[in-house]
GROMACS .gro file of C-alpha atoms in nm:
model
  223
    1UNK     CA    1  -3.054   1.570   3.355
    2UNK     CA    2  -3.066   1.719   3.021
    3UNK     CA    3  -2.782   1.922   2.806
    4UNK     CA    4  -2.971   2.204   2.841
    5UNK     CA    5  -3.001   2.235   3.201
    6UNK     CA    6  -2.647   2.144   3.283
    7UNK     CA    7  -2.561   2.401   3.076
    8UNK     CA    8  -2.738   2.606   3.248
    9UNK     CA    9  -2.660   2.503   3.606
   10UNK     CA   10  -2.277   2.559   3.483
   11UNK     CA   11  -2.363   2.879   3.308
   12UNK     CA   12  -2.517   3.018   3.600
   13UNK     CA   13  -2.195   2.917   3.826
   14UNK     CA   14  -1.947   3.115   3.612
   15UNK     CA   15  -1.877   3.460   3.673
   16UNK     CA   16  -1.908   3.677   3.376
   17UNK     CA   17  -1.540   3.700   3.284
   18UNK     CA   18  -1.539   3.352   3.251
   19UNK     CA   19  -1.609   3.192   2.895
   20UNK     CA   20  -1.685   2.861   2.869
   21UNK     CA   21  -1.593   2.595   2.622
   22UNK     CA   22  -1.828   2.304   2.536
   23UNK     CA   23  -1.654   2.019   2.488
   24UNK     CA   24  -1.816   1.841   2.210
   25UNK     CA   25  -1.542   1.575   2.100
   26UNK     CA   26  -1.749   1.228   1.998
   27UNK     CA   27  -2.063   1.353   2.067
   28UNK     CA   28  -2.337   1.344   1.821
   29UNK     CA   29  -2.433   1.665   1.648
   30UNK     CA   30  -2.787   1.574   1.778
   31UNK     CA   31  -2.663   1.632   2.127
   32UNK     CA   32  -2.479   1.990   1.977
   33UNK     CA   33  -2.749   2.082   1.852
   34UNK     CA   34  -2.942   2.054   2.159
   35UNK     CA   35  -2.620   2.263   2.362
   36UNK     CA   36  -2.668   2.505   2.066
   37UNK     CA   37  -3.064   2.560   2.121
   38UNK     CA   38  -2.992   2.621   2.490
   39UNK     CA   39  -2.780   2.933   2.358
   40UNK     CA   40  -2.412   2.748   2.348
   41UNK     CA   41  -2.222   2.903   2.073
   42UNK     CA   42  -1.835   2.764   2.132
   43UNK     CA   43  -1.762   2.413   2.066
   44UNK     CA   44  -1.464   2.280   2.159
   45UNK     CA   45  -1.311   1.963   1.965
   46UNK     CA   46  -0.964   1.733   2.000
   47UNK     CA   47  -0.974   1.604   1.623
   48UNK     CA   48  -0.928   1.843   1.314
   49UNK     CA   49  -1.147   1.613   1.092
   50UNK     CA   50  -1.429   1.574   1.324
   51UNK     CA   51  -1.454   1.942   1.369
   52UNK     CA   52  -1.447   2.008   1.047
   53UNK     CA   53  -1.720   1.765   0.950
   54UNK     CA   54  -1.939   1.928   1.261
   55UNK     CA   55  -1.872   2.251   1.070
   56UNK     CA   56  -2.022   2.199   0.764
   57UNK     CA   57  -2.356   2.053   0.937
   58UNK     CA   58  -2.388   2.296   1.219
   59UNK     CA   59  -2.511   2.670   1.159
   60UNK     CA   60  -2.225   2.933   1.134
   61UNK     CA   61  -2.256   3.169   1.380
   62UNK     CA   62  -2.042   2.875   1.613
   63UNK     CA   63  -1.674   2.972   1.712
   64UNK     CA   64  -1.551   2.634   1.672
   65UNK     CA   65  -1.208   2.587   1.942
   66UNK     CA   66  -0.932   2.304   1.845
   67UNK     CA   67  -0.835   2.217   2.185
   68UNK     CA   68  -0.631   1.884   2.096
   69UNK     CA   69  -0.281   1.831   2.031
   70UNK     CA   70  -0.248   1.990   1.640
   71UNK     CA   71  -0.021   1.849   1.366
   72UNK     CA   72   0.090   2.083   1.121
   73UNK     CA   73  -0.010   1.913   0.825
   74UNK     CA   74  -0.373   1.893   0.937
   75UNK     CA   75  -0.420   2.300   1.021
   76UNK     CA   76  -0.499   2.382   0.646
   77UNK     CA   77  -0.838   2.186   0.692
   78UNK     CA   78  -0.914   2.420   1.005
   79UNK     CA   79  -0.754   2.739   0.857
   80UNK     CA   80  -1.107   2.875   0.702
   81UNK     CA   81  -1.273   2.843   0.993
   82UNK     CA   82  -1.147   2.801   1.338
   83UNK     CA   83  -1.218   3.006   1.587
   84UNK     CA   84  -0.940   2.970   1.869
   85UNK     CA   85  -0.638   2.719   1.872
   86UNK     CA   86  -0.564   2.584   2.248
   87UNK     CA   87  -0.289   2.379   2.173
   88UNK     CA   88   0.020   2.566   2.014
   89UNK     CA   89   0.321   2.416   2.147
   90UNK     CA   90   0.625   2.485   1.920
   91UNK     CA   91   0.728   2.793   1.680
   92UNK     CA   92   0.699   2.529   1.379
   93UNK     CA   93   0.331   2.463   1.449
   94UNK     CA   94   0.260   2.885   1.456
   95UNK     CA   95   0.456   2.897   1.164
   96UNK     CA   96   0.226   2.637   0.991
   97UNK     CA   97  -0.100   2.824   1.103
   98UNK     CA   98   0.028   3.196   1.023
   99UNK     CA   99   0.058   3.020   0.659
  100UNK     CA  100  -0.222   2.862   0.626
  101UNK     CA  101  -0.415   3.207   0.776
  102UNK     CA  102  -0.239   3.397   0.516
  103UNK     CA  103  -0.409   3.191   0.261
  104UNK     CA  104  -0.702   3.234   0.388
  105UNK     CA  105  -0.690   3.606   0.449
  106UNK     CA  106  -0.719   3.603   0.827
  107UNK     CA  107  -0.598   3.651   1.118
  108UNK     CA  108  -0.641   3.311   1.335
  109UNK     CA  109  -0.634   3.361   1.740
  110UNK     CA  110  -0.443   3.101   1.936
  111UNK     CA  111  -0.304   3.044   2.297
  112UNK     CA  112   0.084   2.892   2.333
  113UNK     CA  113   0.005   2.586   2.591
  114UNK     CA  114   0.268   2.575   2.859
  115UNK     CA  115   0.341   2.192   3.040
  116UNK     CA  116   0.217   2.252   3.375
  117UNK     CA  117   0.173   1.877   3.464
  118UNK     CA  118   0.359   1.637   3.613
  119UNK     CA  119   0.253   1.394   3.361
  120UNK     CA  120   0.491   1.320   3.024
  121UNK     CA  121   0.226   1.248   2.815
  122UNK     CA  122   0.085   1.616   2.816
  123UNK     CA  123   0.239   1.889   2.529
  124UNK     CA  124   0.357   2.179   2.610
  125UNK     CA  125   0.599   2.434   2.611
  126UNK     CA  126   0.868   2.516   2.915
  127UNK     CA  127   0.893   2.880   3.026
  128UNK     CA  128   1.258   2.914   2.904
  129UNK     CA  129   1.037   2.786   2.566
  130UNK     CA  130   0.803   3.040   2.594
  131UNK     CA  131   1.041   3.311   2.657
  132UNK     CA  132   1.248   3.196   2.304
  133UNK     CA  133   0.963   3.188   2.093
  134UNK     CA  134   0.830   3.487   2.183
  135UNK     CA  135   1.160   3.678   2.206
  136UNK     CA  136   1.226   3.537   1.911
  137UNK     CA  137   1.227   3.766   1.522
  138UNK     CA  138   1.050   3.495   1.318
  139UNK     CA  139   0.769   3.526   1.600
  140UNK     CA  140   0.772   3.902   1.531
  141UNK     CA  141   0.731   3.842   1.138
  142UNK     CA  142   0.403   3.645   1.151
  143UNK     CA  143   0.163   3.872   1.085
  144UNK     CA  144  -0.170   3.627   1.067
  145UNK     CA  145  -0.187   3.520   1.405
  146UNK     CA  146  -0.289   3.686   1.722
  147UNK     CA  147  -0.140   3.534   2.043
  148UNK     CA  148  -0.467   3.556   2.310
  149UNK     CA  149  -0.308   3.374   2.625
  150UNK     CA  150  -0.164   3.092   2.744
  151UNK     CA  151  -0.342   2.712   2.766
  152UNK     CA  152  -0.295   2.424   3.042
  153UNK     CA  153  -0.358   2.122   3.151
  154UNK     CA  154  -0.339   1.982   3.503
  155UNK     CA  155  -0.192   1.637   3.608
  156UNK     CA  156  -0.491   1.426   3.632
  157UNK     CA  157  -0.534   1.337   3.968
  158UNK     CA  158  -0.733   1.363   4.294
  159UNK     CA  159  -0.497   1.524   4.500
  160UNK     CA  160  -0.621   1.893   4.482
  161UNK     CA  161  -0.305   2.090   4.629
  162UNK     CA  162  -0.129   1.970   4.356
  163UNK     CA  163  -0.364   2.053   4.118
  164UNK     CA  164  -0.385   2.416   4.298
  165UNK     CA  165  -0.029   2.454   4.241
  166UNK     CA  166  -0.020   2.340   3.878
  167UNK     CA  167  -0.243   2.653   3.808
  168UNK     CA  168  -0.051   2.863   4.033
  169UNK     CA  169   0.228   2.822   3.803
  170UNK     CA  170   0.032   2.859   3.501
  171UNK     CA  171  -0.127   3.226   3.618
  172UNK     CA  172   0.276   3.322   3.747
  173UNK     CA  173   0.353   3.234   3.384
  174UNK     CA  174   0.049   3.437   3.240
  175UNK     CA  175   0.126   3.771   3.511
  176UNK     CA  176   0.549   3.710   3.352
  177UNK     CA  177   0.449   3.751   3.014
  178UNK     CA  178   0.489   4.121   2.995
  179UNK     CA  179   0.869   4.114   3.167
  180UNK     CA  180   0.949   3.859   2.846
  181UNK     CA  181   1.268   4.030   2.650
  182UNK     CA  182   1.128   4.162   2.302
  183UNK     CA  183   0.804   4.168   2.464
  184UNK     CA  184   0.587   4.433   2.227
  185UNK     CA  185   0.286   4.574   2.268
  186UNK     CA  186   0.167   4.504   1.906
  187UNK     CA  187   0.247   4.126   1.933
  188UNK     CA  188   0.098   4.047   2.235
  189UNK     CA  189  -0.126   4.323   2.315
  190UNK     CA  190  -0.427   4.050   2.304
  191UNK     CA  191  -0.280   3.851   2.595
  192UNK     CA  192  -0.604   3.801   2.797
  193UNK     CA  193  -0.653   3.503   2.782
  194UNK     CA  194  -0.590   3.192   3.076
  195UNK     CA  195  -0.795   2.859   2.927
  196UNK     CA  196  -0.746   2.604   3.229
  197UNK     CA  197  -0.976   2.409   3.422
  198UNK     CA  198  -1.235   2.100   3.298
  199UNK     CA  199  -1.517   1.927   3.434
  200UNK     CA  200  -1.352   1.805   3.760
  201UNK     CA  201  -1.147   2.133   3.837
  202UNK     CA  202  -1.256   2.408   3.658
  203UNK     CA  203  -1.412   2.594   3.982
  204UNK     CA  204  -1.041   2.535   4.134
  205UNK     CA  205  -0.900   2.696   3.796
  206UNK     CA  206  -1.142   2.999   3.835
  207UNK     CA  207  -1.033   3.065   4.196
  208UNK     CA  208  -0.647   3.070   4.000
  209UNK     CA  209  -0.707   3.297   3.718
  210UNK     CA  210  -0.849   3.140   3.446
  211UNK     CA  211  -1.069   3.346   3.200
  212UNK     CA  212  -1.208   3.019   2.989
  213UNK     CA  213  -1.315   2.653   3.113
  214UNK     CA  214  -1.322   2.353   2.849
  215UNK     CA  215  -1.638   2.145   3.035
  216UNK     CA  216  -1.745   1.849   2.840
  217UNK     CA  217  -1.865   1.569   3.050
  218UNK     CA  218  -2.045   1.799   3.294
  219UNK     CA  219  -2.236   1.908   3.000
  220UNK     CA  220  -2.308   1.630   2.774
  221UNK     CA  221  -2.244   1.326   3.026
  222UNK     CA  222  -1.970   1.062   3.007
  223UNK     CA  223  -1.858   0.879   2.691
   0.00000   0.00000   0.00000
């Protein structure tokens, strides 16, 4: 099948408060391109570099989503453009892009990833981690960020009840967020946000809350 009708077979599954997230890491910008003509507008890339050089090739009117693991010293590449950061997983990272958004006169949107799986290798923050940086007064200072939701990933695995329960979590998290000490409406009056699910679980992540899906293979086939 082609990009443009698995797009559209997933496009047609999602409800309507669902966004979704193409996905687009190592893929050609031929095969973007041909997502783009089919009416895809977010992209959703793991390396800063790569997304940049998509950027300057691709049309502009693409929200562009860093959805891999971010080092600080790479966000000032991203900071003109970028759309939505997935990945923010310590106060020194938020720090970094409130900075490098100053610079650029904006105000970049991100989502504070929480560890959900059972696997070390994933980032993330802890709840009691969550609960300290947001309670926390340098978090109250930034003024160039806007804090949409929270991001996670699921162990990868077959075994779907634990997979259920991993986003469980992640939604109990999302619903807490409001209860959080120093929680203020100005700072995290955006909080709408719940990006979990891929390819292989993302209909399992709807049924749990989430409000955006990051589908690559589904759409542009394996690697």
């Amino acid at each position: 099948m082609s990009i443009q009708s698995n797009l559209n077979k997933i496009k047609t599954s999602l409800p309507k408060h669902v966004t979704l997230v193409a996905v687009s890491k190592t893929k050609p910008v031929s095969d973007l391109m041909e997502a783009y003509d089919a009416g895809q507008r977010i992209f959703g890339e793991n390396k800063i570099q790569e997304m940049v050089d998509k950027y300057e090739q691709m049309p502009k009117d693409i929200q562009w989503h860093m959805i891999g693991h971010v080092q600080s010293n790479k966000v000032k590449f991203m900071a003109p453009f970028v759309s939505l950061i997935h990945g923010v997983d310590s106060l020194k990272l938020l720090q970094e892009i409130n900075k490098q958004a100053l610079k650029n006169n904006r105000i970049i949107d991100c989502l504070l990833q929480i560890h959900i799986a059972e696997e070390e290798t994933k980032f993330g923050l802890d709840e009691n981690e969550l609960n300290e940086l947001i309670s926390s007064s340098d978090f109250k200072e930034m003024k160039n960020i806007r804090i949409l939701g929270l991001m996670g990933m699921a162990t990868y695995t077959e075994n779907q009840s634990q997979i259920k329960k991993e986003f469980i979590h992640l939604k109990l998290i999302f619903d807490s967020l409001k209860n959080i000490d120093g929680y203020s409406k100005d700072t995290l009056q955006w909080v709408s946000t719940i990006s979990m699910g891929m390819s292989g679980d993302y209909q399992l992540a709807i049924e749990f809350g989430s409000t955006m899906v990051r589908i690559g293979s589904s759409i542009f086939g394996g690697r």
